[in-house]
Short mmCIF file of C-alpha atoms in Angstrom, two decimals:
data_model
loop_
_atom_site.label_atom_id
_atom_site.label_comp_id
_atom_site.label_asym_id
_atom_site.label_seq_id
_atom_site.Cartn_x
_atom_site.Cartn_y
_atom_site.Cartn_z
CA UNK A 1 -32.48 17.44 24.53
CA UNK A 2 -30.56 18.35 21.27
CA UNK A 3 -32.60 21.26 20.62
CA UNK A 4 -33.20 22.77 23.69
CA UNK A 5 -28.86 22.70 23.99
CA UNK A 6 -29.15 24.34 20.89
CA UNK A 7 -31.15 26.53 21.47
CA UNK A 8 -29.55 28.12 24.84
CA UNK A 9 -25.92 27.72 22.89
CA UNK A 10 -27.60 30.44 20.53
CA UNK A 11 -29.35 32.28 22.91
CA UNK A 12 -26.23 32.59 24.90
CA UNK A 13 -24.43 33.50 21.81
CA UNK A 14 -26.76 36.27 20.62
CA UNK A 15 -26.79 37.62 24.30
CA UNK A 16 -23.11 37.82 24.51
CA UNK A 17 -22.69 39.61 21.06
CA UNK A 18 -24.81 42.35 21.77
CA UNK A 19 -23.65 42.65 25.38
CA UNK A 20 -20.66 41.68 26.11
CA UNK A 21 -18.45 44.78 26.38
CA UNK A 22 -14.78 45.49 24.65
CA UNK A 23 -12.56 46.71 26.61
CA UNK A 24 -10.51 47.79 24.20
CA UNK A 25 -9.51 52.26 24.88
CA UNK A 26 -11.66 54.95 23.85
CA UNK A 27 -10.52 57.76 21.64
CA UNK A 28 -7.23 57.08 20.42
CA UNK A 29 -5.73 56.04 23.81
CA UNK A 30 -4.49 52.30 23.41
CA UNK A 31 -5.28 50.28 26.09
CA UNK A 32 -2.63 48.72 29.62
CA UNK A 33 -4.25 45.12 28.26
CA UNK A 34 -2.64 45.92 24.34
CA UNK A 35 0.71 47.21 26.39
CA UNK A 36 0.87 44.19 28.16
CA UNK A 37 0.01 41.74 25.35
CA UNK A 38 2.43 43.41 23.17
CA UNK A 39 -0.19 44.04 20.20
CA UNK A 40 -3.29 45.66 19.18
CA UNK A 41 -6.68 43.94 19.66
CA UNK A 42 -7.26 42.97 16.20
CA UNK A 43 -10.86 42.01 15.03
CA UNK A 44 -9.81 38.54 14.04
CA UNK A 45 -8.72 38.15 18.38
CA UNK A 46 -11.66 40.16 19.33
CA UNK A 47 -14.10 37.84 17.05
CA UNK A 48 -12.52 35.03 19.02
CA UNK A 49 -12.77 36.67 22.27
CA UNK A 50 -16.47 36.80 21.80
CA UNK A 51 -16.92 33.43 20.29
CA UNK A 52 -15.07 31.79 23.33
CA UNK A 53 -17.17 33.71 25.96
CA UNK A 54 -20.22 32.57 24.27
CA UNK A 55 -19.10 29.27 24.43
CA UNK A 56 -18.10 29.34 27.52
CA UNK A 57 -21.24 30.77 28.91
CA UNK A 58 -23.23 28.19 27.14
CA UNK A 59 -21.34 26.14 28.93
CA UNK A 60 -22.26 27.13 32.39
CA UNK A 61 -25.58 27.26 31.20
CA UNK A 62 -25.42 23.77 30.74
CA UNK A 63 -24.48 23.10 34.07
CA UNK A 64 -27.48 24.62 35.32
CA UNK A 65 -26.84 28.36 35.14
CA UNK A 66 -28.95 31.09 34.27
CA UNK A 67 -28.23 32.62 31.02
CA UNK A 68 -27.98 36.19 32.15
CA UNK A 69 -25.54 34.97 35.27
CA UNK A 70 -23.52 33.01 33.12
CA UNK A 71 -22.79 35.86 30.71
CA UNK A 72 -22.12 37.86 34.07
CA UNK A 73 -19.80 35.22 35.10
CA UNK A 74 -18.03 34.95 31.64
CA UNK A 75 -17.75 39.10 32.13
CA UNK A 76 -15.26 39.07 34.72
CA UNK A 77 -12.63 36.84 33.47
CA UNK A 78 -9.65 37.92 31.42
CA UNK A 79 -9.64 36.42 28.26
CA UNK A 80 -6.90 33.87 29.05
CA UNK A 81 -9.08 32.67 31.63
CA UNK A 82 -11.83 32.10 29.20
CA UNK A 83 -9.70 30.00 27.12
CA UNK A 84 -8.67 28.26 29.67
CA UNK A 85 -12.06 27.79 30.93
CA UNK A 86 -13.59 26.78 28.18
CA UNK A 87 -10.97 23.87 27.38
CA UNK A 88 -11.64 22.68 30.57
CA UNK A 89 -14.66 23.50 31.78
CA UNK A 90 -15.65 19.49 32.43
CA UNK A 91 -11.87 18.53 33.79
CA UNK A 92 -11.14 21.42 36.23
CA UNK A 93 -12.16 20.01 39.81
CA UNK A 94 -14.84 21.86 41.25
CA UNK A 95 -14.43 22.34 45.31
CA UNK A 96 -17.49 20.31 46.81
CA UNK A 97 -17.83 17.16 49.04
CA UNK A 98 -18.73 13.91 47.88
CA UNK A 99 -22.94 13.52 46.31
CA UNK A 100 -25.36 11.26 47.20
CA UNK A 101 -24.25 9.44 44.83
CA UNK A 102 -20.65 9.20 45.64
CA UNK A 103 -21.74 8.10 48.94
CA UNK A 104 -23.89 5.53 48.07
CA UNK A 105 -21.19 4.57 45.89
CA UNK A 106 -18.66 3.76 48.49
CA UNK A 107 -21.06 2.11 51.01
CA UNK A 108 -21.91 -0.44 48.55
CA UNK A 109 -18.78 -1.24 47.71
CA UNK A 110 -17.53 -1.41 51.36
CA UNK A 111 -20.63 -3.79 51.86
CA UNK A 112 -19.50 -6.22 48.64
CA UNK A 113 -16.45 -5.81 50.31
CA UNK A 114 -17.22 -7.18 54.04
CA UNK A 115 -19.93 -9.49 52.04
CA UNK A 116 -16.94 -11.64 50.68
CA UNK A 117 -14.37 -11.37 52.98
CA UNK A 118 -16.60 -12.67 55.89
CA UNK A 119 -18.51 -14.68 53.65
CA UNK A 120 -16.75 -17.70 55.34
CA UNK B 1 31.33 -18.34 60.38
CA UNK B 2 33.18 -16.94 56.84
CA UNK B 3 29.26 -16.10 55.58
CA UNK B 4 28.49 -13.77 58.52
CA UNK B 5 30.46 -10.68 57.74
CA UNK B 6 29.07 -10.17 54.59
CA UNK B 7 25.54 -10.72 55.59
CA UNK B 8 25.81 -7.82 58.19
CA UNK B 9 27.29 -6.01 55.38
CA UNK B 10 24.26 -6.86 53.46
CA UNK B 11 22.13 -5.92 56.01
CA UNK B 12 23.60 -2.64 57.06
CA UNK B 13 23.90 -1.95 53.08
CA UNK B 14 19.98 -2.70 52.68
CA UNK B 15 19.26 -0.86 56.05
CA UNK B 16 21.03 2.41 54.41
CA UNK B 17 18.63 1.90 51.17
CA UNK B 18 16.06 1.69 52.83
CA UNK B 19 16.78 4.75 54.67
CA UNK B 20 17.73 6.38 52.12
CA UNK B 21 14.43 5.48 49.94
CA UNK B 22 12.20 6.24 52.92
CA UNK B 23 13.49 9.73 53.13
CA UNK B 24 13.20 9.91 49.12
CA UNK B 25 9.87 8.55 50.04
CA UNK B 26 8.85 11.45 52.36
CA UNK B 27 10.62 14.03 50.27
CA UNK B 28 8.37 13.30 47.30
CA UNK B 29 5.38 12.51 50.19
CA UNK B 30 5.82 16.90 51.56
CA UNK B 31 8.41 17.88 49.42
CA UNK B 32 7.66 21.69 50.57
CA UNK B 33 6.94 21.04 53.91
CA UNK B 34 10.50 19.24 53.82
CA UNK B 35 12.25 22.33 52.34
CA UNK B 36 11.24 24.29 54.94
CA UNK B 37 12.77 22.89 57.52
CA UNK B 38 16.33 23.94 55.82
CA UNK B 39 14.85 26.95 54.07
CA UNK B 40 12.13 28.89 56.36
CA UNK B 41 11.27 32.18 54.41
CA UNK B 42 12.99 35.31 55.42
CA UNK B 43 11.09 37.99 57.54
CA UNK B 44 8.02 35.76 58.27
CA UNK B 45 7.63 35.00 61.71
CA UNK B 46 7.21 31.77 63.32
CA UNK B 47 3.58 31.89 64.36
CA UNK B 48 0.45 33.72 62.87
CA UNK B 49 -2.52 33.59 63.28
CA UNK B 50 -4.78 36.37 61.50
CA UNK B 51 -7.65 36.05 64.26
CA UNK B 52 -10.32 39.05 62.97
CA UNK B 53 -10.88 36.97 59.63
CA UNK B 54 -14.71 36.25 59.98
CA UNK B 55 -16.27 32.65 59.67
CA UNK B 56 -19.42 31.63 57.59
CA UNK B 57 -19.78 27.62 58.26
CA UNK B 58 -20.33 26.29 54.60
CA UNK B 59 -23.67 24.85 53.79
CA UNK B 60 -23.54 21.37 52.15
CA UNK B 61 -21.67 21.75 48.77
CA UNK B 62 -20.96 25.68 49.18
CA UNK B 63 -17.82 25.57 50.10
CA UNK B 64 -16.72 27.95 47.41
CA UNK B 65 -18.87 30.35 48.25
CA UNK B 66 -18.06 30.14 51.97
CA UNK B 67 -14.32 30.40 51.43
CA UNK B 68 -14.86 33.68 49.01
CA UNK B 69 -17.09 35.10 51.69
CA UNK B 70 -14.58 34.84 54.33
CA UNK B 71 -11.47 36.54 52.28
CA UNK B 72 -13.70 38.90 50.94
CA UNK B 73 -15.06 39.92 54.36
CA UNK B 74 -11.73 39.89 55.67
CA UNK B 75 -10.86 42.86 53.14
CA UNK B 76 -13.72 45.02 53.50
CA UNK B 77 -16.36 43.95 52.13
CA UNK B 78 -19.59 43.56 53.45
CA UNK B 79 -20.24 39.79 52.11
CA UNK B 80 -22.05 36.79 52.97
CA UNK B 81 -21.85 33.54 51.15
CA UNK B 82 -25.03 33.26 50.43
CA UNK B 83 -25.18 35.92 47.32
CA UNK B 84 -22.03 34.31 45.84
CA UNK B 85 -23.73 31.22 45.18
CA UNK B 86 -25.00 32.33 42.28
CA UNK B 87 -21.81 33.58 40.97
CA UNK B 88 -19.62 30.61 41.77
CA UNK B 89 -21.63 27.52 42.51
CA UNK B 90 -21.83 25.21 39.21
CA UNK B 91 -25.16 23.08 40.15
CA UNK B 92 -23.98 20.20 37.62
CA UNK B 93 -20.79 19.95 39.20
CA UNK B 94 -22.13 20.38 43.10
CA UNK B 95 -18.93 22.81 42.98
CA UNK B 96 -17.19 25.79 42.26
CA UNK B 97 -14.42 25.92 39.90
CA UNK B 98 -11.03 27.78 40.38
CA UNK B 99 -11.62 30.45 37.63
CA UNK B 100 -14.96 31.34 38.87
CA UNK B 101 -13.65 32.06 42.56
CA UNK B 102 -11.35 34.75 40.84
CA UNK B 103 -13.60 36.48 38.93
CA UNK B 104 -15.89 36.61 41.27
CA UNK B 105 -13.61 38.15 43.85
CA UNK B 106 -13.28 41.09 40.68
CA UNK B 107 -17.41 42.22 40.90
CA UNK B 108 -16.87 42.91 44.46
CA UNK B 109 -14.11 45.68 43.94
CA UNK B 110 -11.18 43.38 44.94
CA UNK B 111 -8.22 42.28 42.99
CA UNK B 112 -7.70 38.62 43.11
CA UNK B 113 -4.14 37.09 42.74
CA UNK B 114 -3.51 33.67 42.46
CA UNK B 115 0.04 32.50 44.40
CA UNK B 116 2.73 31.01 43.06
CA UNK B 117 2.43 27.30 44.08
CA UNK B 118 5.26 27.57 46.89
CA UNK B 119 4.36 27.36 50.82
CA UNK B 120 6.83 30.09 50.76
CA UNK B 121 4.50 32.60 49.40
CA UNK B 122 1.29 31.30 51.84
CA UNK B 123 3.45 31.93 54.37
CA UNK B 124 4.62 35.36 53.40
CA UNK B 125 0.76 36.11 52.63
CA UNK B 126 -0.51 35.48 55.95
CA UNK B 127 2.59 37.40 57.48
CA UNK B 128 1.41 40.44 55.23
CA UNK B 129 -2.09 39.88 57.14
CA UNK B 130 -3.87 38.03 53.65
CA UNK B 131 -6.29 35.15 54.30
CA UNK B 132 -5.63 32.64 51.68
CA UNK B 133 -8.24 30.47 50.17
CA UNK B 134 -6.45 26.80 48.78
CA UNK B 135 -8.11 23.98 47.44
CA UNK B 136 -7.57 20.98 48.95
CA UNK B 137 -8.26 17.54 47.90
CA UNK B 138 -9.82 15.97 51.32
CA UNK B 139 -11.15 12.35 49.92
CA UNK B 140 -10.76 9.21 52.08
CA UNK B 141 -10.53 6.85 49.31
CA UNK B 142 -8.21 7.18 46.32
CA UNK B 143 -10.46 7.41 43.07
CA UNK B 144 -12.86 9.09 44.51
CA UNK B 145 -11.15 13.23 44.64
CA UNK B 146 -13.25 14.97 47.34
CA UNK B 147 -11.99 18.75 46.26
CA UNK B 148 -12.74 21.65 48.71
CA UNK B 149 -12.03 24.99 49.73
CA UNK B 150 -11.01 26.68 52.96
CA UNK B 151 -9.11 29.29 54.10
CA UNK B 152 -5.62 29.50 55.75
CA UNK B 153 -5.56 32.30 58.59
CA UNK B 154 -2.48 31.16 60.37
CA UNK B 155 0.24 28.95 61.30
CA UNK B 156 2.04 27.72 64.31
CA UNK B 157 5.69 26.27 62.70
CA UNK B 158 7.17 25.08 66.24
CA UNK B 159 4.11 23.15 66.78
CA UNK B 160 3.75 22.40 62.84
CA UNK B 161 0.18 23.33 62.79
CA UNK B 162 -1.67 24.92 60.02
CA UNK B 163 -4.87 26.93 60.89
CA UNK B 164 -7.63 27.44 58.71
CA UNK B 165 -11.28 28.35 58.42
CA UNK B 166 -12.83 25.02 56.55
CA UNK B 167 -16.40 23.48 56.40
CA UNK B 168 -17.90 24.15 59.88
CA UNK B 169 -14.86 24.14 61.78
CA UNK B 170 -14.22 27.97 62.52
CA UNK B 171 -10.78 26.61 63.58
CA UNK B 172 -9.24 23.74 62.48
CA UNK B 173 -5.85 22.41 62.87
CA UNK B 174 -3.50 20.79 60.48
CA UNK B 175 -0.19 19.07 60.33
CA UNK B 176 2.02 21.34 58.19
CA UNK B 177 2.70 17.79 56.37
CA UNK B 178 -1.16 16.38 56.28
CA UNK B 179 -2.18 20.15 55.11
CA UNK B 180 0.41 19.63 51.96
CA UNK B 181 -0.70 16.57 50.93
CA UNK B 182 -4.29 17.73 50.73
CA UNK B 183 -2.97 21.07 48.74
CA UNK B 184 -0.09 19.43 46.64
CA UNK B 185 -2.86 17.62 44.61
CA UNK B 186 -4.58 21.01 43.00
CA UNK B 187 -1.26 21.64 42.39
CA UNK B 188 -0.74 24.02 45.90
CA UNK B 189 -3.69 26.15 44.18
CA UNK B 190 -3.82 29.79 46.36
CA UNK B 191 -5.96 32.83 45.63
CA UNK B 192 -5.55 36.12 47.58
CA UNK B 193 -8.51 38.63 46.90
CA UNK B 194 -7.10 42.55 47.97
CA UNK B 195 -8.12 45.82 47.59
CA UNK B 196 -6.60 47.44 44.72
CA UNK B 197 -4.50 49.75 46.28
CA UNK B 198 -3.27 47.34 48.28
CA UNK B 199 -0.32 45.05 46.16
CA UNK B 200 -0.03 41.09 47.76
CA UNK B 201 3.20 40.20 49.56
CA UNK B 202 4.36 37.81 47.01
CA UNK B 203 3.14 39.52 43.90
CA UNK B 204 5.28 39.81 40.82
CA UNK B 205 5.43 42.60 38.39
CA UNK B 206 3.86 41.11 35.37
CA UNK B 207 1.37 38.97 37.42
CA UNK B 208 -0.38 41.74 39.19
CA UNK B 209 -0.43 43.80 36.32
CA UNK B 210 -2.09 40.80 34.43
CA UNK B 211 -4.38 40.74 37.96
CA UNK B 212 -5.40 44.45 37.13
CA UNK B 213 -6.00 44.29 33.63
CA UNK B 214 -8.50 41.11 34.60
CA UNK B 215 -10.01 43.58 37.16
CA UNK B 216 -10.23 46.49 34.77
CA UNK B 217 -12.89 44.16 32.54
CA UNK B 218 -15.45 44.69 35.53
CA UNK B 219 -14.51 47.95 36.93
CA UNK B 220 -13.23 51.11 35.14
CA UNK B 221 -13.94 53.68 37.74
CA UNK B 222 -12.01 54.84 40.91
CA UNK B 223 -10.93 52.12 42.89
CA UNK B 224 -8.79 51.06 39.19
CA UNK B 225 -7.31 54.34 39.24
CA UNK B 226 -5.72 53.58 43.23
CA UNK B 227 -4.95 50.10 41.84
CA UNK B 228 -2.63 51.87 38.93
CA UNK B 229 -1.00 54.62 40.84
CA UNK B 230 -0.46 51.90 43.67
CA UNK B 231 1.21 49.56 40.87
CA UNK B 232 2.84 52.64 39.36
CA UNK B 233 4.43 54.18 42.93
CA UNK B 234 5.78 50.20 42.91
CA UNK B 235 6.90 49.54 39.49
CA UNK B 236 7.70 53.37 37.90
CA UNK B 237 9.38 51.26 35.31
CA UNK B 238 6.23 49.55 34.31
CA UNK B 239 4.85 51.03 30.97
CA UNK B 240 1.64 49.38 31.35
CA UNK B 241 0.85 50.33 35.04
CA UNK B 242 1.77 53.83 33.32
CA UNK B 243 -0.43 53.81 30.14
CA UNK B 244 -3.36 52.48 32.76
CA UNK B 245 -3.46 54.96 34.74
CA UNK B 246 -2.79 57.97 31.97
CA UNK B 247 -5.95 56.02 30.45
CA UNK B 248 -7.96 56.10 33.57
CA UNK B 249 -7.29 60.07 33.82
CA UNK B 250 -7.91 60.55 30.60
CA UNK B 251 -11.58 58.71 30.56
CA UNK B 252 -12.58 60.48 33.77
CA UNK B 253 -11.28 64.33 31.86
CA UNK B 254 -8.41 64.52 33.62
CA UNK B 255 -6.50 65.10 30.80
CA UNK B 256 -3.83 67.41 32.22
CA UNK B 257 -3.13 64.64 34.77
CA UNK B 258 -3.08 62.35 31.36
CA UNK B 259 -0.46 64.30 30.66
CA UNK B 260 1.65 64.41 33.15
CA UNK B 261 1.96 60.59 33.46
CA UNK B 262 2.42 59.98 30.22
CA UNK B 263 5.29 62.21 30.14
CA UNK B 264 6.76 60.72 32.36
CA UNK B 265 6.90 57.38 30.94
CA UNK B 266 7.88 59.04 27.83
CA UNK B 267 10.79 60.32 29.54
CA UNK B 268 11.64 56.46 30.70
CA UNK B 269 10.71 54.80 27.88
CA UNK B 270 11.41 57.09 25.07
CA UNK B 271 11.06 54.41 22.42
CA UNK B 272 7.50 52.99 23.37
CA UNK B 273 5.24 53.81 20.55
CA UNK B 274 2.12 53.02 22.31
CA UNK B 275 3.24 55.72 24.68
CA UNK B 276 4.27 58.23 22.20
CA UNK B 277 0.87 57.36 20.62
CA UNK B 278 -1.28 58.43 24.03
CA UNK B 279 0.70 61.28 25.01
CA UNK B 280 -0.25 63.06 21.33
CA UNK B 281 -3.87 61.86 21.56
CA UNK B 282 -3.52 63.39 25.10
CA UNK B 283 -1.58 66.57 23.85
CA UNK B 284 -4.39 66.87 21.05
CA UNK B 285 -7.20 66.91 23.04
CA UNK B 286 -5.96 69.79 25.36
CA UNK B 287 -5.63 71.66 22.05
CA UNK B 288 -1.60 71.72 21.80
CA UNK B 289 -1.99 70.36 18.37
CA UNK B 290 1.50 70.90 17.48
CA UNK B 291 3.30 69.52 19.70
CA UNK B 292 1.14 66.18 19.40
CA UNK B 293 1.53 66.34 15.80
CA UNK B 294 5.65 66.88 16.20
CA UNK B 295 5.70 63.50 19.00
CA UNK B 296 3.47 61.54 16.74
CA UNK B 297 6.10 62.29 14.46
CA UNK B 298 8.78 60.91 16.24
CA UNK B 299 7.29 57.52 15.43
CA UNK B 300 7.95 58.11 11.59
CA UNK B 301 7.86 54.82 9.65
CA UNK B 302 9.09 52.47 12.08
CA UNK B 303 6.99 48.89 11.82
CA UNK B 304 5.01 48.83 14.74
CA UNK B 305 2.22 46.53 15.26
CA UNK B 306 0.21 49.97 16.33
CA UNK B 307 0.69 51.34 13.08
CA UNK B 308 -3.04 51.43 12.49
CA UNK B 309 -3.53 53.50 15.49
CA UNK B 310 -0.67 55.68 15.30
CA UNK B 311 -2.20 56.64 11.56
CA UNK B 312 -5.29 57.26 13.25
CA UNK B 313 -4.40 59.93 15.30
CA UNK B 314 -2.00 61.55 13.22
CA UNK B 315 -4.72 61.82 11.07
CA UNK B 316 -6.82 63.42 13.86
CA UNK B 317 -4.25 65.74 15.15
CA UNK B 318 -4.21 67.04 11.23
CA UNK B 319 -7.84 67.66 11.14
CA UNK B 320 -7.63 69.67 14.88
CA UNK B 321 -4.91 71.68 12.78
CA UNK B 322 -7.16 72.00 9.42
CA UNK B 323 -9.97 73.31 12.38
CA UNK B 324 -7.80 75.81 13.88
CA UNK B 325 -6.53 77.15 10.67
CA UNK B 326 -10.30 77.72 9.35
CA UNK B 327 -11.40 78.83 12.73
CA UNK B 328 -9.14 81.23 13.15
CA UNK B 329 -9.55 82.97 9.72
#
């Protein structure tokens, strides 16, 4: 189980690193996103940028994504939103209805509830 | 007999408590919903309902998807849910989470916005003719958070009812107090998804500038350009809406056009070094090396977190002059 994490975690890495695109301006022109952040793009925040896309595509991987969709995903979001992502990524409530699970859950409860109330 | 005064006192004091708590009680309960009735935003009509916003009924745990579909769709594009499932359903998590539904809403050419968490700005949305996808938390038993999307396409205020496009009800109907209460707890959570060109009621200057610059990771091309000039003909203060769309001229060989906005963000914002930067580069590469080399100039020695760039083209701008010099001998 270990390895097999570890070993999408680095294949998600190396995919992102030679893939995932800067956005920083071409020839000369310095880019809205600098203008707006109020400083250039250094390497050290670019480094980051990467290493926080990779780890956020690993984890969607993990959560049952295909590698080359989860980079995808990763792709469109600012890089705020891949921080934020990335801290969060198991907290953040995900829109869906109640599992199997979740069901089963709460009809076993309600029937240890009726069990002992009308027990007597 | 002496006792009886005061008890009524009593009574009508802890009547009045309880009144007062009870009201405390359902201001904390709808606290928006509440403001509203003393504070209805201004312009927005009393009733909408947006009626041509399309309907996909969700499939099981696709909600996401479904709710994306239907703003999308309602802008333009020619979406079902079933291709976004792949881009926004997390199979661990039998969900979609909130980031996901924006980006998404970016690979299909739209700008997504997320509201400020105010009914104030739904409302204003939907009066601008927006769809809004919320997240609502729709469990029936505490400790167990049932979180879904739908989409608000309308309201009726004298009748208090909130419309919206949810699950596989193409249109259901909510108390504007029941509809809080399941929106409160994502924190009144509200994405609009528009085309670029086309700025959101309730958007604010830095946050749909921050919207673009997110959208500018996925698309580069045309439909960024209309999203600058839009935010430009709105904001001709904004130095970044102006350096965009100089940028975006100047990567497609427009460069004269380059020029011209640059200018005239040099002319508002003589100071910006970033500015003063691009319009040389700009200058430079129609060939007027020396009046890029006498703006670039104007930056001098000032500390500037740029200053790396700055050097860099100065440095180019003299090697264009070296060229000429040699090239015309």
């Amino acid at each position: 189980m270990r390895t097999t994490m570890k070993k999408m975690t680095c294949r998600a890495l190396i995919v992102s690193l030679l893939a995932l695109s800067f956005t920083t301006a071409k020839a000369g022109m310095i880019g809205a996103d600098q203008v707006a952040a109020g400083s250039p793009a250094s390497q050290r925040t670019m480094v980051l940028s990467v290493l926080n896309r990779a780890d956020t595509a690993a984890q969607l991987q993990a959560q049952g994504i295909d590698p080359t969709l989860a980079r995808e995903r990763v792709a469109s979001m600012s890089d705020q939103e891949v921080q934020a992502l990335a801290q969060d990524m198991q907290t953040a409530p995900a829109g869906a209805s109640l599992d199997a699970a979740g069901w089963l859950a709460v009809v076993v409860v309600a029937g240890l509830i009726w069990y002992f109330a009308m027990r007597r | 007999m002496t006792g009886r005064a005061p008890r009524a006192r009593w009574a009508a004091r802890l009547g009045s408590a309880l009144i007062v708590a009870t009201l405390a009680g359902c201001a904390q309960l709808v606290p928006q919903t509440i403001a509203l009735r003393t504070g209805w935003p201004k312009g927005v009509p009393q009733t909408v309902e947006l009626r041509n916003v399309p309907f996909f009924p969700q499939k099981e745990y696709e909600c996401g998807p479904a709710a994306l579909a239907t703003v999308l769709a309602s802008s333009g594009v020619a979406v079902t849910p079933d291709p976004l499932v792949k881009e926004v359903y997390l199979p661990a998590r039998h969900g979609s989470l909130q980031l996901e539904m924006l980006a998404a809403a970016r690979r299909y050419g739209r700008v997504s916005y997320q509201l400020a968490p105010r009914y104030d700005d739904l409302l204003r949305e939907l009066a601008a003719g927006n769809p809004v996808v919320v997240l609502q938390e729709i469990g029936l038993f505490p400790g167990l958070p049932d979180w879904h999307y739908a989409v608000v396409n309308g309201f009726d205020y004298p009748s208090g009812t909130v419309y919206l496009r949810s699950g596989t009800d193409p249109r259901q109907k909510m108390p504007f107090t029941y509809f809080e209460r399941t929106w409160m707890k994502s924190n009144y959570w509200a994405m609009v998804a528009t085309p670029p060109d086309r700025i959101p009621a309730t958007a604010t200057e830095d946050g749909w500038l921050r919207a673009l610059i997110a959208f500018s990771r996925t698309e580069q091309g045309e439909p960024l350009t209309r999203g600058y000039e839009a935010a430009l003909r709105r904001w001709p203060d904004n130095v970044a809406a102006a350096v965009g769309l100089a940028n975006q001229y100047h990567a497609h060989g427009a460069i004269a056009q380059s020029v011209k906005v640059l200018r005239q963000a040099h002319e508002r914002h003589p100071d910006s070094v970033v500015v003063l930067n691009n319009l040389a580069q700009a200058l430079s590469d129609e060939g007027r090396q020396h009046e890029a080399l006498a703006l670039i100039d104007k930056i001098g020695n000032r500390p500037t977190p740029f200053a790396a760039q700055v050097n860099s083209t100065r440095q180019l701008i003299l090697q264009r002059l070296a060229q000429q010099k040699t090239g015309s001998r």
